[in-house]
mmCIF file of C-alpha atoms and ligand atoms in Angstrom:
data_model
loop_
_atom_site.group_PDB
_atom_site.id
_atom_site.type_symbol
_atom_site.label_atom_id
_atom_site.label_comp_id
_atom_site.label_asym_id
_atom_site.label_seq_id
_atom_site.Cartn_x
_atom_site.Cartn_y
_atom_site.Cartn_z
ATOM 1 C CA UNK A 19 0.000 0.000 0.000
ATOM 2 C CA UNK A 20 1.250 3.477 -0.871
ATOM 3 C CA UNK A 21 1.972 5.661 2.171
ATOM 4 C CA UNK A 22 -0.740 8.220 1.297
ATOM 5 C CA UNK A 23 -3.537 5.636 1.022
ATOM 6 C CA UNK A 24 -4.673 5.660 4.692
ATOM 7 C CA UNK A 25 -5.172 9.454 4.445
ATOM 8 C CA UNK A 26 -7.116 9.023 1.197
ATOM 9 C CA UNK A 27 -9.333 6.314 2.729
ATOM 10 C CA UNK A 28 -10.141 8.595 5.659
ATOM 11 C CA UNK A 29 -10.846 11.518 3.308
ATOM 12 C CA UNK A 30 -13.187 9.348 1.225
ATOM 13 C CA UNK A 31 -15.100 8.404 4.367
ATOM 14 C CA UNK A 32 -15.425 12.097 5.268
ATOM 15 C CA UNK A 33 -16.704 12.916 1.775
ATOM 16 C CA UNK A 34 -19.302 10.138 2.024
ATOM 17 C CA UNK A 35 -20.583 11.604 5.291
ATOM 18 C CA UNK A 36 -20.707 15.045 3.629
ATOM 19 C CA UNK A 37 -22.588 13.674 0.600
ATOM 20 C CA UNK A 38 -25.267 11.857 2.564
ATOM 21 C CA UNK A 39 -25.683 14.804 4.930
ATOM 22 C CA UNK A 40 -26.027 17.301 2.074
ATOM 23 C CA UNK A 41 -28.693 15.232 0.311
ATOM 24 C CA UNK A 42 -30.551 14.594 3.565
ATOM 25 C CA UNK A 43 -30.568 18.306 4.377
ATOM 26 C CA UNK A 44 -31.446 19.346 0.821
ATOM 27 C CA UNK A 45 -34.320 16.891 0.635
ATOM 28 C CA UNK A 46 -33.241 16.026 -2.907
ATOM 29 C CA UNK A 47 -30.322 14.573 -4.836
ATOM 30 C CA UNK A 48 -28.607 11.507 -6.274
ATOM 31 C CA UNK A 49 -26.915 9.424 -3.549
ATOM 32 C CA UNK A 50 -26.013 6.343 -5.610
ATOM 33 C CA UNK A 51 -24.173 8.180 -8.383
ATOM 34 C CA UNK A 52 -22.390 10.487 -5.923
ATOM 35 C CA UNK A 53 -21.101 7.654 -3.750
ATOM 36 C CA UNK A 54 -19.661 5.583 -6.614
ATOM 37 C CA UNK A 55 -17.181 8.287 -7.710
ATOM 38 C CA UNK A 56 -15.799 9.158 -4.254
ATOM 39 C CA UNK A 57 -12.438 7.376 -4.563
ATOM 40 C CA UNK A 58 -11.837 8.771 -8.064
ATOM 41 C CA UNK A 59 -12.576 12.326 -6.938
ATOM 42 C CA UNK A 60 -10.578 11.910 -3.721
ATOM 43 C CA UNK A 61 -7.492 10.596 -5.527
ATOM 44 C CA UNK A 62 -7.588 13.460 -8.022
ATOM 45 C CA UNK A 63 -8.207 16.311 -5.582
ATOM 46 C CA UNK A 64 -6.133 15.115 -2.615
ATOM 47 C CA UNK A 65 -3.169 13.569 -4.408
ATOM 48 C CA UNK A 66 -2.947 13.963 -8.167
ATOM 49 C CA UNK A 67 -4.151 17.257 -9.558
ATOM 50 C CA UNK A 68 -2.034 20.386 -9.848
ATOM 51 C CA UNK A 69 -4.439 22.943 -8.417
ATOM 52 C CA UNK A 70 -4.434 25.962 -6.128
ATOM 53 C CA UNK A 71 -7.647 26.493 -4.129
ATOM 54 C CA UNK A 72 -6.757 30.178 -3.701
ATOM 55 C CA UNK A 73 -6.644 30.587 -7.487
ATOM 56 C CA UNK A 74 -9.462 28.492 -8.980
ATOM 57 C CA UNK A 75 -8.945 30.198 -12.361
ATOM 58 C CA UNK A 76 -5.153 29.656 -12.472
ATOM 59 C CA UNK A 77 -4.501 29.124 -16.207
ATOM 60 C CA UNK A 78 -1.965 26.327 -15.643
ATOM 61 C CA UNK A 79 -4.165 24.228 -13.351
ATOM 62 C CA UNK A 80 -5.227 20.711 -14.209
ATOM 63 C CA UNK A 81 -8.859 20.600 -15.291
ATOM 64 C CA UNK A 82 -11.646 18.363 -14.000
ATOM 65 C CA UNK A 83 -15.027 17.710 -15.581
ATOM 66 C CA UNK A 84 -17.738 15.679 -13.875
ATOM 67 C CA UNK A 85 -19.660 14.668 -16.965
ATOM 68 C CA UNK A 86 -22.203 12.833 -14.796
ATOM 69 C CA UNK A 87 -23.152 16.147 -13.234
ATOM 70 C CA UNK A 88 -25.838 14.676 -10.990
ATOM 71 C CA UNK A 89 -23.023 13.187 -8.873
ATOM 72 C CA UNK A 90 -21.918 16.719 -7.920
ATOM 73 C CA UNK A 91 -22.350 16.365 -4.133
ATOM 74 C CA UNK A 92 -19.109 14.335 -4.285
ATOM 75 C CA UNK A 93 -17.387 17.141 -6.204
ATOM 76 C CA UNK A 94 -18.707 19.871 -3.898
ATOM 77 C CA UNK A 95 -17.577 17.986 -0.805
ATOM 78 C CA UNK A 96 -14.090 17.527 -2.272
ATOM 79 C CA UNK A 97 -13.834 21.195 -3.276
ATOM 80 C CA UNK A 98 -14.930 22.350 0.174
ATOM 81 C CA UNK A 99 -12.601 19.967 2.042
ATOM 82 C CA UNK A 100 -9.752 21.031 -0.289
ATOM 83 C CA UNK A 101 -10.360 24.698 0.547
ATOM 84 C CA UNK A 102 -12.004 26.106 -2.579
ATOM 85 C CA UNK A 103 -14.926 27.460 -0.515
ATOM 86 C CA UNK A 104 -16.147 27.288 3.090
ATOM 87 C CA UNK A 105 -17.585 24.072 4.499
ATOM 88 C CA UNK A 106 -20.698 25.951 5.593
ATOM 89 C CA UNK A 107 -21.731 26.211 1.941
ATOM 90 C CA UNK A 108 -22.428 22.461 1.856
ATOM 91 C CA UNK A 109 -25.810 22.616 3.662
ATOM 92 C CA UNK A 110 -27.021 25.072 0.983
ATOM 93 C CA UNK A 111 -27.047 22.362 -1.705
ATOM 94 C CA UNK A 112 -29.992 22.827 -4.096
ATOM 95 C CA UNK A 113 -31.337 25.843 -2.172
ATOM 96 C CA UNK A 114 -32.614 28.793 -4.207
ATOM 97 C CA UNK A 115 -29.689 31.114 -4.987
ATOM 98 C CA UNK A 116 -27.079 28.744 -3.564
ATOM 99 C CA UNK A 117 -23.665 28.528 -5.286
ATOM 100 C CA UNK A 118 -24.127 24.744 -5.046
ATOM 101 C CA UNK A 119 -26.776 23.923 -7.611
ATOM 102 C CA UNK A 120 -28.271 20.482 -8.176
ATOM 103 C CA UNK A 121 -26.012 20.169 -11.212
ATOM 104 C CA UNK A 122 -22.575 21.860 -11.481
ATOM 105 C CA UNK A 123 -22.508 25.466 -12.695
ATOM 106 C CA UNK A 124 -19.077 26.925 -13.563
ATOM 107 C CA UNK A 125 -20.396 30.466 -13.136
ATOM 108 C CA UNK A 126 -21.529 29.855 -9.559
ATOM 109 C CA UNK A 127 -19.024 27.534 -7.887
ATOM 110 C CA UNK A 128 -15.286 28.184 -7.403
ATOM 111 C CA UNK A 129 -13.304 25.213 -8.722
ATOM 112 C CA UNK A 130 -16.011 23.960 -11.068
ATOM 113 C CA UNK A 131 -14.278 24.000 -14.443
ATOM 114 C CA UNK A 132 -17.292 23.106 -16.552
ATOM 115 C CA UNK A 133 -21.056 23.195 -16.306
ATOM 116 C CA UNK A 134 -22.583 19.735 -16.711
ATOM 117 C CA UNK A 135 -25.776 17.839 -16.057
ATOM 118 C CA UNK A 136 -26.968 17.443 -19.598
ATOM 119 C CA UNK A 137 -25.409 14.019 -20.019
ATOM 120 C CA UNK A 138 -22.819 12.889 -22.548
ATOM 121 C CA UNK A 139 -20.887 16.124 -23.022
ATOM 122 C CA UNK A 140 -17.891 15.665 -20.723
ATOM 123 C CA UNK A 141 -15.526 13.849 -23.068
ATOM 124 C CA UNK A 142 -16.144 16.335 -25.892
ATOM 125 C CA UNK A 143 -15.624 19.263 -23.520
ATOM 126 C CA UNK A 144 -12.487 17.667 -22.119
ATOM 127 C CA UNK A 145 -11.142 17.077 -25.611
ATOM 128 C CA UNK A 146 -11.661 20.763 -26.354
ATOM 129 C CA UNK A 147 -9.802 21.771 -23.196
ATOM 130 C CA UNK A 148 -6.934 19.397 -23.985
ATOM 131 C CA UNK A 149 -6.681 20.683 -27.562
ATOM 132 C CA UNK A 150 -6.726 24.273 -26.292
ATOM 133 C CA UNK A 151 -3.988 23.497 -23.794
ATOM 134 C CA UNK A 152 -1.774 22.113 -26.521
ATOM 135 C CA UNK A 153 -2.380 25.128 -28.772
ATOM 136 C CA UNK A 154 -1.505 27.461 -25.891
ATOM 137 C CA UNK A 155 1.648 25.540 -24.999
ATOM 138 C CA UNK A 156 0.294 24.507 -21.587
ATOM 139 C CA UNK A 157 1.123 21.208 -19.934
ATOM 140 C CA UNK A 158 -2.007 20.719 -17.831
ATOM 141 C CA UNK A 159 -3.925 17.457 -17.779
ATOM 142 C CA UNK A 160 -7.678 17.236 -18.308
ATOM 143 C CA UNK A 161 -9.500 14.644 -16.206
ATOM 144 C CA UNK A 162 -13.060 13.641 -17.026
ATOM 145 C CA UNK A 163 -15.326 11.348 -15.035
ATOM 146 C CA UNK A 164 -18.188 9.995 -17.123
ATOM 147 C CA UNK A 165 -20.907 7.602 -16.087
ATOM 148 C CA UNK A 166 -21.420 4.325 -17.922
ATOM 149 C CA UNK A 167 -25.086 5.102 -18.546
ATOM 150 C CA UNK A 168 -24.344 8.342 -20.363
ATOM 151 C CA UNK A 169 -22.137 6.486 -22.864
ATOM 152 C CA UNK A 170 -25.352 5.821 -24.773
ATOM 153 C CA UNK A 171 -25.303 9.446 -25.956
ATOM 154 C CA UNK A 172 -24.090 9.724 -29.572
ATOM 155 C CA UNK A 173 -21.806 12.709 -28.989
ATOM 156 C CA UNK A 174 -19.697 10.556 -26.670
ATOM 157 C CA UNK A 175 -18.487 8.391 -29.541
ATOM 158 C CA UNK A 176 -17.941 11.328 -31.844
ATOM 159 C CA UNK A 177 -15.732 12.848 -29.151
ATOM 160 C CA UNK A 178 -13.897 9.570 -28.574
ATOM 161 C CA UNK A 179 -13.060 9.365 -32.285
ATOM 162 C CA UNK A 180 -11.979 13.017 -32.481
ATOM 163 C CA UNK A 181 -9.816 12.872 -29.353
ATOM 164 C CA UNK A 182 -7.920 9.882 -30.708
ATOM 165 C CA UNK A 183 -7.549 11.524 -34.113
ATOM 166 C CA UNK A 184 -6.116 14.655 -32.467
ATOM 167 C CA UNK A 185 -3.763 12.507 -30.334
ATOM 168 C CA UNK A 186 -4.801 14.256 -27.119
ATOM 169 C CA UNK A 187 -2.349 12.602 -24.773
ATOM 170 C CA UNK A 188 -3.228 14.881 -21.865
ATOM 171 C CA UNK A 189 -6.877 13.831 -21.823
ATOM 172 C CA UNK A 190 -7.576 11.152 -19.196
ATOM 173 C CA UNK A 191 -11.125 9.826 -18.926
ATOM 174 C CA UNK A 192 -12.510 7.674 -16.140
ATOM 175 C CA UNK A 193 -15.645 5.650 -16.773
ATOM 176 C CA UNK A 194 -17.488 5.215 -13.481
ATOM 177 C CA UNK A 195 -18.635 1.721 -14.432
ATOM 178 C CA UNK A 196 -21.228 0.946 -11.766
ATOM 179 C CA UNK A 197 -23.416 -0.972 -14.201
ATOM 180 C CA UNK A 198 -26.543 1.113 -13.563
ATOM 181 C CA UNK A 199 -28.306 4.113 -15.013
ATOM 182 C CA UNK A 200 -31.463 5.793 -13.822
ATOM 183 C CA UNK A 201 -33.856 3.356 -15.485
ATOM 184 C CA UNK A 202 -32.007 0.078 -15.062
ATOM 185 C CA UNK A 203 -28.950 -1.978 -15.920
ATOM 186 C CA UNK A 204 -26.769 -0.245 -18.520
ATOM 187 C CA UNK A 205 -26.259 -3.444 -20.483
ATOM 188 C CA UNK A 206 -30.000 -4.045 -20.687
ATOM 189 C CA UNK A 207 -30.888 -0.438 -21.522
ATOM 190 C CA UNK A 208 -28.380 0.200 -24.321
ATOM 191 C CA UNK A 209 -26.527 -3.065 -25.000
ATOM 192 C CA UNK A 210 -23.241 -1.497 -23.923
ATOM 193 C CA UNK A 211 -20.559 -4.003 -22.968
ATOM 194 C CA UNK A 212 -16.753 -4.300 -23.281
ATOM 195 C CA UNK A 213 -16.244 -0.577 -22.698
ATOM 196 C CA UNK A 214 -12.429 -0.777 -22.791
ATOM 197 C CA UNK A 215 -12.535 -2.765 -26.024
ATOM 198 C CA UNK A 216 -14.702 -0.140 -27.664
ATOM 199 C CA UNK A 217 -12.396 2.726 -26.640
ATOM 200 C CA UNK A 218 -9.401 0.670 -27.846
ATOM 201 C CA UNK A 219 -11.041 0.233 -31.238
ATOM 202 C CA UNK A 220 -11.102 4.019 -31.559
ATOM 203 C CA UNK A 221 -7.381 4.222 -30.768
ATOM 204 C CA UNK A 222 -7.381 5.003 -27.045
ATOM 205 C CA UNK A 223 -5.005 3.673 -24.424
ATOM 206 C CA UNK A 224 -7.147 1.611 -22.046
ATOM 207 C CA UNK A 225 -6.919 0.279 -18.491
ATOM 208 C CA UNK A 226 -9.452 -1.490 -16.274
ATOM 209 C CA UNK A 227 -9.293 -1.178 -12.490
ATOM 210 C CA UNK A 228 -11.222 -1.468 -9.242
ATOM 211 C CA UNK A 229 -12.527 2.095 -8.885
ATOM 212 C CA UNK A 230 -12.548 1.938 -5.093
ATOM 213 C CA UNK A 231 -8.892 0.836 -4.715
ATOM 214 C CA UNK A 232 -6.573 3.827 -4.290
ATOM 215 C CA UNK A 233 -3.395 1.937 -5.204
ATOM 216 C CA UNK A 234 -4.959 0.850 -8.489
ATOM 217 C CA UNK A 235 -6.350 4.331 -9.184
ATOM 218 C CA UNK A 236 -3.015 6.080 -8.563
ATOM 219 C CA UNK A 237 -1.027 3.557 -10.592
ATOM 220 C CA UNK A 238 -3.461 3.798 -13.505
ATOM 221 C CA UNK A 239 -3.209 7.594 -13.500
ATOM 222 C CA UNK A 240 0.602 7.433 -13.616
ATOM 223 C CA UNK A 241 0.456 5.065 -16.572
ATOM 224 C CA UNK A 242 -2.096 7.279 -18.329
ATOM 225 C CA UNK A 243 -0.014 10.415 -17.734
ATOM 226 C CA UNK A 244 2.994 8.752 -19.368
ATOM 227 C CA UNK A 245 0.947 8.011 -22.498
ATOM 228 C CA UNK A 246 1.529 11.225 -24.441
ATOM 229 C CA UNK A 247 0.473 10.302 -27.964
ATOM 230 C CA UNK A 248 -3.124 9.173 -27.442
ATOM 231 C CA UNK A 249 -5.915 9.800 -24.955
ATOM 232 C CA UNK A 250 -6.401 7.384 -22.075
ATOM 233 C CA UNK A 251 -9.463 5.794 -20.589
ATOM 234 C CA UNK A 252 -9.498 4.149 -17.173
ATOM 235 C CA UNK A 253 -12.565 1.937 -16.854
ATOM 236 C CA UNK A 254 -13.205 1.914 -13.103
ATOM 237 C CA UNK A 255 -15.455 -0.860 -11.851
ATOM 238 C CA UNK A 256 -17.487 0.693 -9.064
ATOM 239 C CA UNK A 257 -20.496 0.011 -6.863
ATOM 240 C CA UNK A 258 -23.402 2.424 -7.088
ATOM 241 C CA UNK A 259 -24.033 3.692 -3.556
ATOM 242 C CA UNK A 260 -20.626 2.438 -2.357
ATOM 243 C CA UNK A 261 -19.936 2.772 1.358
ATOM 244 C CA UNK A 262 -23.464 2.613 2.762
ATOM 245 C CA UNK A 263 -24.640 -1.011 2.902
ATOM 246 C CA UNK A 264 -28.357 -0.456 2.321
ATOM 247 C CA UNK A 265 -27.654 1.911 -0.592
ATOM 248 C CA UNK A 266 -25.079 -0.253 -2.400
ATOM 249 C CA UNK A 267 -26.331 -1.697 -5.692
ATOM 250 C CA UNK A 268 -29.953 -0.696 -4.944
ATOM 251 C CA UNK A 269 -30.927 1.457 -7.923
ATOM 252 C CA UNK A 270 -33.919 2.923 -6.064
ATOM 253 C CA UNK A 271 -31.227 5.172 -4.543
ATOM 254 C CA UNK A 272 -30.450 6.732 -7.939
ATOM 255 C CA UNK A 273 -32.485 9.731 -6.825
ATOM 256 C CA UNK A 274 -33.829 9.421 -3.320
ATOM 257 C CA UNK A 275 -33.682 11.120 0.055
ATOM 258 C CA UNK A 276 -32.899 9.157 3.221
ATOM 259 C CA UNK A 277 -35.386 9.083 6.066
ATOM 260 C CA UNK A 278 -34.108 10.255 9.409
ATOM 261 C CA UNK A 279 -33.578 6.651 10.519
ATOM 262 C CA UNK A 280 -31.712 5.830 7.296
ATOM 263 C CA UNK A 281 -29.583 8.953 7.654
ATOM 264 C CA UNK A 282 -28.642 8.112 11.237
ATOM 265 C CA UNK A 283 -27.870 4.520 10.318
ATOM 266 C CA UNK A 284 -25.581 5.663 7.484
ATOM 267 C CA UNK A 285 -23.738 8.137 9.734
ATOM 268 C CA UNK A 286 -23.222 5.440 12.326
ATOM 269 C CA UNK A 287 -21.799 3.102 9.698
ATOM 270 C CA UNK A 288 -19.523 5.786 8.193
ATOM 271 C CA UNK A 289 -18.218 6.788 11.609
ATOM 272 C CA UNK A 290 -17.389 3.259 12.752
HETATM 273 MG MG1 MG B 307 -23.840 4.224 -13.990
#
């Protein structure tokens, strides 16, 4: 185990408490999709990315796009814990006028590099940022987290083809492969299978990992960063609702608010 992993595990547990608390207090939100990306977001924000919370618009920063924008409680918790804005913003999630909208808004939230929520756009947006960085002579990386369900949007595959054609070596995409989308199993809804094989056919560098294992996440990122002549995808097998036993793999938690008893049970589990 890498020396930083115990800190990352503890941070992930803190983010999960933040996420469930925010959604409970907001009375609305997407717990399952937020909980499955926690380790990916934690690794990026607390270990990997070159960022400066005091300068969220720093031109040389690494970029992050949460293409599955409905998972934004995970992003907001990471940004707050990393110092981009005060922790006392978190209870304002989804409130009228709050900087923390139900889907990410780059004009409202410090550290949010791209507005998302309309699904399927993240890879195309990331490709644009990576191409711009190369034109400007910058050496930042662009990280995108996309859901597996949103891969059924046509623009995704257009972007995948273009990014490979443009040899965007600084574009690194994670697929949060939890197997579910809002209306059911991804494979049953759209027929999508062999995600890595499909990216490879378009010319991408591909890796498949356990998306909750920090050693695997960090190693995969290092390998992807070294791949400078083609974009990289890291297919991260995850569990929707990871970390809270009664939420895990139960798709009724795609969009659902915990009862008081459920909230207290989750907090007890995440504090143990
Ligand atoms: Mg999914």
